[in-house]
């Protein structure tokens, strides 16, 4: 924390042809925990994994460092060790706040992170994507921990401040059971407590529409024709359509969420610090507005060229 914080940049590469889409993302995230371990992370440190466009508020992160956090102190042997943000979502511009709240990013105490916590006490769960993906449901709260309760993993009984492992021949008691350690994929999928109004999601804040198209063509849920400039960019994804509608002041209708134009003027939510700089907020809005015009003009020119060709015939 602070100006002396050590920053590590690493690169992920895999030759596995079967590692695609979300599997590749899981592999990238797994590398993060490997580097944490190499850099000496301890069970008392906090693991924080997010996409580049997600963030907790500064005040919330500071509180996680100095306050007593129930999920970090009383997680019941890693049954509930995860904290989630409740992030206001902006689409492409600080003036395009949506009614959606996203439950990312996430924090986990080091004691409950795979390769950091004590793996001699915690059961090793079944996982997707050749062990680098998330736990199968029977190992999670969503599946009522059914796989754990049907095994012979010894629960822990507290006696005179000492932990004593003892087998229970009928059924393990939840309050004394050790639960699986979380890997990087679990940061996104595992059950956690959500703290309201604690983060922001600056979605699709790219410097160009070309970069946005590239993202949708190559990310974890690829849209195969996203880089085809003849495809209207708003047809790539409903989130992109919301951005286009807001920036270009066009109608937008979706049963799941709304666009709140002019952003925070229509909400009592916490404001990002960037709102102190109106000139920057306006400049970003103009930038994406001009990029949309450029992208749309390419299809107009193509249609005009087709019209001339057809007319000449």
XYZ file of C-alpha atoms in Angstrom:
313
model
C 0.000 0.000 0.000
C 1.356 3.427 -0.902
C 4.121 4.740 -3.182
C 6.603 2.015 -2.211
C 4.323 -0.870 -3.219
C 6.092 -3.491 -5.319
C 4.378 -4.076 -8.673
C 4.896 -7.280 -10.671
C 3.946 -7.661 -14.345
C 3.909 -11.173 -15.783
C 2.755 -12.840 -18.985
C 0.692 -15.969 -19.487
C 1.154 -18.326 -22.422
C -0.155 -21.833 -23.048
C 0.317 -24.166 -26.014
C -2.669 -26.287 -24.970
C -5.089 -26.193 -27.960
C -7.963 -27.258 -25.716
C -7.506 -24.291 -23.396
C -9.865 -21.767 -24.969
C -12.414 -19.128 -24.051
C -12.963 -19.098 -20.258
C -10.408 -21.868 -19.796
C -7.696 -19.521 -21.025
C -8.931 -16.868 -18.609
C -8.767 -19.354 -15.732
C -5.176 -20.148 -16.686
C -4.268 -16.462 -16.688
C -5.832 -15.941 -13.270
C -4.112 -19.036 -11.850
C -0.772 -17.401 -12.637
C -1.699 -14.537 -10.292
C -1.801 -16.826 -7.248
C 1.466 -18.469 -8.304
C 3.098 -15.040 -8.285
C 1.531 -14.152 -4.931
C 3.136 -17.257 -3.461
C 6.502 -16.458 -5.055
C 6.398 -12.957 -3.573
C 5.783 -14.282 -0.062
C 2.037 -13.816 0.443
C 0.914 -14.969 3.912
C -2.349 -16.237 5.364
C -3.001 -12.781 6.850
C -2.723 -10.935 3.528
C -5.784 -10.121 1.412
C -6.091 -11.467 -2.123
C -7.708 -9.046 -4.584
C -8.498 -10.201 -8.140
C -10.386 -8.091 -10.647
C -10.694 -7.375 -14.334
C -8.911 -4.215 -15.478
C -12.223 -2.317 -15.666
C -13.399 -3.158 -12.122
C -12.400 -1.555 -8.846
C -13.456 -1.169 -5.239
C -13.730 2.374 -3.953
C -10.566 3.643 -2.284
C -12.318 4.073 1.077
C -13.623 0.509 0.993
C -10.184 -0.941 0.273
C -8.714 1.072 3.125
C -11.434 -0.228 5.440
C -10.573 -3.811 4.468
C -7.010 -3.151 5.609
C -7.709 -1.577 8.997
C -11.152 -2.803 10.125
C -12.263 -6.111 11.578
C -13.866 -7.886 8.593
C -16.167 -10.803 9.551
C -15.406 -12.719 6.345
C -11.692 -12.599 7.152
C -11.889 -13.250 10.896
C -14.893 -15.582 11.301
C -15.119 -17.471 7.999
C -15.620 -20.859 9.698
C -12.573 -22.629 8.245
C -13.101 -21.035 4.820
C -16.839 -21.697 4.496
C -17.512 -17.984 3.832
C -14.177 -16.195 3.263
C -15.072 -13.983 0.296
C -16.072 -10.304 0.060
C -17.803 -8.992 -3.075
C -18.211 -5.477 -4.368
C -21.546 -3.978 -5.365
C -20.359 -2.049 -8.387
C -22.179 0.669 -10.313
C -21.756 -0.027 -14.023
C -20.895 2.581 -16.655
C -20.984 1.759 -20.368
C -18.239 3.422 -22.417
C -18.658 6.877 -20.908
C -18.823 8.370 -17.422
C -22.117 9.913 -18.532
C -23.653 6.519 -19.281
C -24.447 4.958 -15.924
C -26.748 1.935 -16.119
C -29.179 0.509 -13.608
C -27.074 -2.689 -13.418
C -25.042 -3.566 -10.341
C -22.162 -5.986 -10.779
C -20.937 -8.231 -7.936
C -17.246 -7.962 -8.751
C -14.395 -7.618 -7.929
C -13.726 -9.866 -4.940
C -11.426 -10.184 -1.924
C -10.366 -13.362 -0.086
C -8.219 -13.679 3.020
C -4.909 -15.464 2.341
C -5.694 -18.224 4.847
C -8.410 -19.440 2.462
C -6.552 -19.116 -0.862
C -5.203 -22.176 -2.652
C -1.386 -22.502 -2.337
C -1.386 -19.862 0.431
C -3.555 -21.521 3.091
C -2.804 -24.837 4.805
C -3.726 -27.513 2.259
C -3.109 -30.287 4.797
C -6.312 -29.317 6.621
C -8.624 -28.462 3.738
C -10.164 -30.967 1.301
C -9.068 -30.791 -2.335
C -12.190 -30.253 -4.498
C -13.060 -31.438 -7.989
C -12.699 -28.613 -10.512
C -13.557 -27.789 -14.111
C -11.061 -27.023 -16.895
C -8.479 -29.618 -15.913
C -8.272 -28.448 -12.262
C -7.782 -24.700 -12.944
C -11.491 -23.799 -13.142
C -14.049 -23.325 -10.393
C -15.217 -25.982 -7.954
C -18.020 -28.322 -8.908
C -21.268 -27.476 -7.157
C -21.090 -30.248 -4.567
C -18.025 -28.581 -3.106
C -19.667 -25.175 -2.712
C -22.407 -23.534 -0.707
C -24.612 -23.574 -3.827
C -24.509 -27.379 -3.718
C -24.915 -27.483 0.069
C -21.356 -28.849 0.327
C -22.796 -32.290 -0.416
C -19.480 -33.772 -1.650
C -17.703 -32.643 1.517
C -20.324 -33.979 3.911
C -20.298 -37.384 2.229
C -16.534 -37.868 2.665
C -14.514 -38.987 5.643
C -12.672 -35.696 6.056
C -12.323 -35.185 9.813
C -14.169 -32.224 11.287
C -12.382 -30.118 13.859
C -13.482 -30.009 17.478
C -12.311 -27.111 19.630
C -11.115 -28.343 23.018
C -9.083 -26.222 25.453
C -8.104 -23.887 22.619
C -6.583 -26.775 20.659
C -7.877 -28.161 17.390
C -8.396 -31.908 17.591
C -9.323 -33.887 14.471
C -11.910 -36.584 15.074
C -14.001 -38.701 12.727
C -17.781 -38.632 12.925
C -19.206 -41.894 11.579
C -22.618 -40.438 10.743
C -22.392 -36.897 9.432
C -19.830 -34.144 9.600
C -20.933 -31.103 11.567
C -20.870 -27.955 9.405
C -19.645 -25.695 12.187
C -16.476 -27.775 12.640
C -15.738 -28.711 9.027
C -12.785 -27.473 6.995
C -13.813 -26.256 3.525
C -11.846 -26.148 0.255
C -9.333 -23.382 -0.405
C -10.351 -20.987 -3.175
C -8.413 -20.692 -6.425
C -8.428 -17.686 -8.771
C -11.522 -18.884 -10.672
C -13.456 -19.139 -7.400
C -12.908 -15.435 -6.750
C -15.502 -14.880 -9.471
C -17.940 -17.709 -8.834
C -17.814 -18.627 -5.139
C -20.504 -17.394 -2.765
C -19.569 -14.263 -0.843
C -21.046 -11.385 1.122
C -21.783 -8.313 -0.985
C -21.088 -4.853 0.431
C -23.436 -2.324 -1.130
C -22.163 0.634 -3.163
C -18.548 -0.415 -2.718
C -17.200 -0.428 -6.288
C -17.316 0.674 -9.901
C -17.356 -1.145 -13.235
C -16.110 0.988 -16.142
C -17.254 -1.309 -18.931
C -16.031 -0.999 -22.529
C -13.926 2.118 -21.927
C -11.805 1.586 -25.029
C -10.009 4.304 -26.974
C -11.535 3.156 -30.250
C -14.392 1.075 -31.624
C -11.774 -1.072 -33.382
C -10.316 -1.993 -29.985
C -13.794 -2.751 -28.654
C -14.483 -5.050 -31.631
C -11.169 -6.831 -31.036
C -12.105 -7.423 -27.392
C -15.427 -9.030 -28.270
C -13.762 -11.193 -30.915
C -11.107 -12.567 -28.556
C -12.305 -12.482 -24.928
C -13.690 -15.291 -22.746
C -17.106 -15.318 -24.475
C -16.050 -14.516 -28.061
C -18.438 -13.118 -30.672
C -16.990 -14.618 -33.843
C -17.887 -11.846 -36.287
C -17.320 -8.894 -33.967
C -14.472 -7.527 -36.094
C -16.563 -7.512 -39.255
C -17.026 -3.775 -39.789
C -20.198 -4.436 -41.769
C -21.807 -5.657 -38.539
C -23.297 -2.651 -36.707
C -21.352 -2.396 -33.478
C -24.545 -2.163 -31.409
C -25.468 -5.664 -32.643
C -22.417 -7.245 -31.017
C -23.841 -7.243 -27.486
C -26.666 -5.624 -25.539
C -24.115 -3.780 -23.368
C -22.611 -2.182 -26.473
C -26.088 -1.261 -27.669
C -26.722 0.474 -24.347
C -23.516 2.464 -24.770
C -24.336 3.475 -28.356
C -27.865 4.501 -27.389
C -26.600 6.640 -24.521
C -23.714 8.328 -26.322
C -25.690 8.984 -29.517
C -28.891 9.866 -27.617
C -30.972 7.111 -29.221
C -33.818 5.046 -27.731
C -32.859 1.982 -25.701
C -35.221 -0.659 -24.404
C -34.236 -3.762 -22.470
C -36.232 -5.683 -19.844
C -33.158 -6.266 -17.642
C -31.659 -2.798 -17.232
C -31.880 0.880 -18.120
C -29.399 3.558 -19.124
C -29.348 6.532 -16.760
C -28.180 9.347 -19.033
C -25.851 12.007 -17.634
C -24.732 9.465 -15.082
C -24.732 10.495 -11.472
C -27.200 13.347 -11.989
C -29.893 10.660 -11.799
C -28.582 8.610 -8.888
C -27.690 8.886 -5.230
C -24.850 6.401 -5.674
C -21.245 7.092 -4.807
C -19.426 9.162 -7.406
C -16.105 8.121 -8.909
C -13.340 10.650 -8.216
C -13.205 11.427 -11.948
C -16.397 13.484 -11.555
C -14.259 16.206 -10.002
C -12.857 16.782 -13.493
C -15.781 17.756 -15.713
C -13.503 18.598 -18.636
C -12.158 15.036 -18.697
C -15.626 13.504 -18.387
C -16.833 15.618 -21.331
C -13.719 14.842 -23.389
C -14.168 11.082 -22.935
C -17.795 11.353 -24.016
C -16.829 13.267 -27.164
C -14.067 10.778 -27.916
C -16.373 7.761 -27.974
C -19.057 9.776 -29.810
C -16.587 10.523 -32.636
C -15.404 6.900 -32.716
C -18.967 5.705 -33.200
C -19.455 8.158 -36.073
C -16.284 6.886 -37.760
C -17.370 3.258 -37.371
C -20.839 3.959 -38.776
C -19.459 5.988 -41.699
C -17.607 2.902 -42.973
C -20.886 1.078 -43.559
C -22.451 4.147 -45.167
C -19.573 4.375 -47.666
C -19.840 0.661 -48.419
C -23.583 0.953 -49.035
C -22.991 3.940 -51.353
C -20.363 1.963 -53.267
C -22.743 -0.992 -53.617
C -25.435 1.348 -54.857
C -23.133 2.750 -57.569
C -22.127 -0.745 -58.689
C -25.741 -1.853 -58.900
C -26.722 1.310 -60.769
C -23.933 0.861 -63.324
C -25.289 -2.562 -64.158
